[in-house]
Amino acid sequence: MILRLTDISKGYGDPLKSNFRKVLNGVNLEISINQKIAIAGPSGSGKTTLLNLIGTLDKPDSGEIRFKGELITGYSQQELARFRNQELGFVFQMHHLLPQCTLWENVLLPVLPIKKVVGKAEKDWAEHLLRKVGIWEQRYQKPSELSGGECQRTAVVRALINKPQLILADEPTGALDEDNAANLADLLNHLSGEEGVSLIVVTHSSELASQMDKVYHLKNGLLQ
């Protein structure tokens, strides 16, 4: 088991006032190593909130999150930063590439907070991934010179650069046209299996969800 959520609750606003809105109401979830799951649900149901809690970008009001058996909801800020950098990979709806940096530089940036210097092993791994996703020849171009699909493929490579065990993807195909969305869905599914990475995808795309091992629906603050 790589990830376990136990009775996770989260709300927004003052719990003592009428404007309080409970988004998650005792969510339980278990993810095995190399498992791929999709989380679906209407807008505002709490899908992104749940993903942010798993990614330690936010904290639950109550409940526990364990990663490989270790309680991460009690980590210090420094421990959380290391955890996000080393154990998780993030792919968002917008690629969030730095516009002043080349594709190559964007991909290698996550290496620097821990290792300070990008070594040959990291460069070889980056080349391997870029060739695999078909954008090695574009490595010296900046995001403004790339297509939307190429930028999202770059974001996927960046998410894999530190060899994480879990990738969190929030509507990764949401900003792409139909063809590029299908290509990215295939890419995520293929890379997850080939690189041995667990994958949690929040998506409205039935095509992307159908490629996962299991699909959960978030409704009334609970996963079904």
CSV table of N, CA and C in Angstrom, one decimal, residues 43-101:
chain,number,residue,atom,x,y,z
A,43,SER,N,-18.3,19.8,-10.9
A,43,SER,CA,-17.5,21.0,-10.4
A,43,SER,C,-18.0,21.4,-9.0
A,44,GLY,N,-17.0,21.7,-8.2
A,44,GLY,CA,-17.3,22.1,-6.8
A,44,GLY,C,-17.6,20.9,-5.8
A,45,SER,N,-17.4,19.7,-6.3
A,45,SER,CA,-17.6,18.6,-5.4
A,45,SER,C,-16.4,18.3,-4.5
A,46,GLY,N,-15.3,18.9,-4.7
A,46,GLY,CA,-14.1,18.7,-3.8
A,46,GLY,C,-13.0,17.9,-4.4
A,47,LYS,N,-13.0,17.7,-5.7
A,47,LYS,CA,-12.0,16.8,-6.3
A,47,LYS,C,-10.6,17.4,-6.2
A,48,THR,N,-10.5,18.7,-6.5
A,48,THR,CA,-9.2,19.4,-6.4
A,48,THR,C,-8.8,19.5,-4.9
A,49,THR,N,-9.7,19.8,-4.1
A,49,THR,CA,-9.4,19.9,-2.6
A,49,THR,C,-8.8,18.6,-2.2
A,50,LEU,N,-9.4,17.5,-2.6
A,50,LEU,CA,-8.9,16.2,-2.2
A,50,LEU,C,-7.5,16.0,-2.7
A,51,LEU,N,-7.2,16.3,-4.0
A,51,LEU,CA,-5.9,16.2,-4.5
A,51,LEU,C,-4.9,17.1,-3.8
A,52,ASN,N,-5.3,18.3,-3.5
A,52,ASN,CA,-4.4,19.2,-2.7
A,52,ASN,C,-4.0,18.6,-1.4
A,53,LEU,N,-5.0,18.0,-0.7
A,53,LEU,CA,-4.7,17.4,0.6
A,53,LEU,C,-3.7,16.2,0.4
A,54,ILE,N,-3.9,15.4,-0.6
A,54,ILE,CA,-3.0,14.3,-0.8
A,54,ILE,C,-1.6,14.8,-1.1
A,55,GLY,N,-1.5,15.9,-1.9
A,55,GLY,CA,-0.3,16.5,-2.3
A,55,GLY,C,0.3,17.4,-1.2
A,56,THR,N,-0.3,17.5,0.0
A,56,THR,CA,0.2,18.3,1.1
A,56,THR,C,0.3,19.8,0.8
A,57,LEU,N,-0.5,20.2,-0.2
A,57,LEU,CA,-0.6,21.6,-0.5
A,57,LEU,C,-1.6,22.3,0.4
A,58,ASP,N,-2.4,21.5,1.2
A,58,ASP,CA,-3.4,21.9,2.1
A,58,ASP,C,-3.5,20.9,3.2
A,59,LYS,N,-4.1,21.2,4.4
A,59,LYS,CA,-4.2,20.3,5.5
A,59,LYS,C,-5.7,19.9,5.7
A,60,PRO,N,-6.0,18.7,6.1
A,60,PRO,CA,-7.3,18.3,6.4
A,60,PRO,C,-7.7,18.9,7.8
A,61,ASP,N,-9.0,19.1,8.0
A,61,ASP,CA,-9.5,19.5,9.3
A,61,ASP,C,-9.4,18.3,10.3
A,62,SER,N,-9.6,17.1,9.7
A,62,SER,CA,-9.4,15.9,10.6
A,62,SER,C,-9.1,14.7,9.7
A,63,GLY,N,-8.6,13.6,10.3
A,63,GLY,CA,-8.3,12.4,9.6
A,63,GLY,C,-6.8,12.3,9.4
A,64,GLU,N,-6.4,11.2,8.8
A,64,GLU,CA,-5.0,10.9,8.6
A,64,GLU,C,-4.7,10.5,7.2
A,65,ILE,N,-3.5,11.0,6.7
A,65,ILE,CA,-3.0,10.6,5.4
A,65,ILE,C,-1.6,9.9,5.7
A,66,ARG,N,-1.5,8.7,5.2
A,66,ARG,CA,-0.3,7.9,5.4
A,66,ARG,C,0.3,7.6,4.0
A,67,PHE,N,1.6,7.8,3.9
A,67,PHE,CA,2.3,7.4,2.6
A,67,PHE,C,3.3,6.4,3.0
A,68,LYS,N,3.2,5.2,2.3
A,68,LYS,CA,4.0,4.0,2.7
A,68,LYS,C,4.1,3.8,4.2
A,69,GLY,N,2.9,3.9,4.8
A,69,GLY,CA,2.8,3.6,6.2
A,69,GLY,C,3.1,4.8,7.1
A,70,GLU,N,3.7,5.8,6.6
A,70,GLU,CA,4.2,6.9,7.5
A,70,GLU,C,3.2,8.1,7.5
A,71,LEU,N,2.9,8.6,8.7
A,71,LEU,CA,1.9,9.6,8.8
A,71,LEU,C,2.5,10.9,8.3
A,72,ILE,N,1.9,11.5,7.2
A,72,ILE,CA,2.5,12.7,6.6
A,72,ILE,C,1.7,14.0,7.1
A,73,THR,N,0.5,13.8,7.7
A,73,THR,CA,-0.2,14.9,8.1
A,73,THR,C,0.4,15.7,9.3
A,74,GLY,N,1.5,15.0,9.9
A,74,GLY,CA,2.1,15.7,11.0
A,74,GLY,C,3.5,16.2,10.6
A,75,TYR,N,3.9,16.2,9.3
A,75,TYR,CA,5.2,16.7,8.9
A,75,TYR,C,5.4,18.2,9.1
A,76,SER,N,6.6,18.6,9.4
A,76,SER,CA,7.0,20.0,9.4
A,76,SER,C,7.0,20.6,8.0
A,77,GLN,N,7.1,21.9,7.9
A,77,GLN,CA,7.1,22.5,6.6
A,77,GLN,C,8.3,22.0,5.7
A,78,GLN,N,9.5,21.9,6.4
A,78,GLN,CA,10.7,21.4,5.7
A,78,GLN,C,10.5,19.9,5.2
A,79,GLU,N,9.9,19.1,6.1
A,79,GLU,CA,9.6,17.7,5.7
A,79,GLU,C,8.6,17.7,4.5
A,80,LEU,N,7.6,18.5,4.6
A,80,LEU,CA,6.6,18.6,3.5
A,80,LEU,C,7.2,19.0,2.2
A,81,ALA,N,8.1,19.9,2.2
A,81,ALA,CA,8.8,20.4,1.0
A,81,ALA,C,9.6,19.2,0.4
A,82,ARG,N,10.4,18.5,1.2
A,82,ARG,CA,11.2,17.4,0.7
A,82,ARG,C,10.2,16.3,0.2
A,83,PHE,N,9.1,16.0,0.9
A,83,PHE,CA,8.2,15.0,0.5
A,83,PHE,C,7.6,15.3,-0.9
A,84,ARG,N,7.2,16.6,-1.1
A,84,ARG,CA,6.6,16.9,-2.4
A,84,ARG,C,7.6,16.8,-3.5
A,85,ASN,N,8.8,17.2,-3.2
A,85,ASN,CA,9.9,17.2,-4.2
A,85,ASN,C,10.3,15.8,-4.6
A,86,GLN,N,10.4,14.9,-3.6
A,86,GLN,CA,11.0,13.6,-3.9
A,86,GLN,C,10.0,12.5,-4.1
A,87,GLU,N,8.9,12.6,-3.5
A,87,GLU,CA,8.0,11.5,-3.6
A,87,GLU,C,6.8,11.7,-4.5
A,88,LEU,N,6.5,12.9,-4.8
A,88,LEU,CA,5.3,13.2,-5.7
A,88,LEU,C,5.7,13.9,-7.0
A,89,GLY,N,4.9,13.7,-8.0
A,89,GLY,CA,4.9,14.5,-9.2
A,89,GLY,C,3.6,15.1,-9.5
A,90,PHE,N,3.6,16.4,-9.9
A,90,PHE,CA,2.3,17.1,-10.1
A,90,PHE,C,2.2,17.5,-11.6
A,91,VAL,N,1.0,17.2,-12.1
A,91,VAL,CA,0.6,17.7,-13.4
A,91,VAL,C,-0.7,18.4,-13.3
A,92,PHE,N,-0.8,19.7,-13.7
A,92,PHE,CA,-2.0,20.5,-13.6
A,92,PHE,C,-2.6,20.7,-14.9
A,93,GLN,N,-3.8,21.3,-14.9
A,93,GLN,CA,-4.5,21.6,-16.2
A,93,GLN,C,-3.7,22.5,-17.1
A,94,MET,N,-3.1,23.6,-16.5
A,94,MET,CA,-2.2,24.4,-17.2
A,94,MET,C,-0.8,24.0,-16.8
A,95,HIS,N,0.1,24.0,-17.8
A,95,HIS,CA,1.4,23.4,-17.6
A,95,HIS,C,2.3,24.1,-16.6
A,96,HIS,N,2.1,25.4,-16.4
A,96,HIS,CA,2.9,26.1,-15.4
A,96,HIS,C,4.4,26.1,-15.6
A,97,LEU,N,4.8,26.1,-16.9
A,97,LEU,CA,6.2,26.1,-17.2
A,97,LEU,C,6.7,27.6,-17.1
A,98,LEU,N,7.9,27.8,-16.7
A,98,LEU,CA,8.5,29.1,-16.6
A,98,LEU,C,8.8,29.6,-18.0
A,99,PRO,N,8.2,30.8,-18.4
A,99,PRO,CA,8.3,31.2,-19.8
A,99,PRO,C,9.7,31.7,-20.2
A,100,GLN,N,10.5,32.1,-19.2
A,100,GLN,CA,11.9,32.5,-19.5
A,100,GLN,C,12.9,31.4,-19.6
A,101,CYS,N,12.4,30.2,-19.3
A,101,CYS,CA,13.3,29.0,-19.4
A,101,CYS,C,13.0,28.1,-20.6
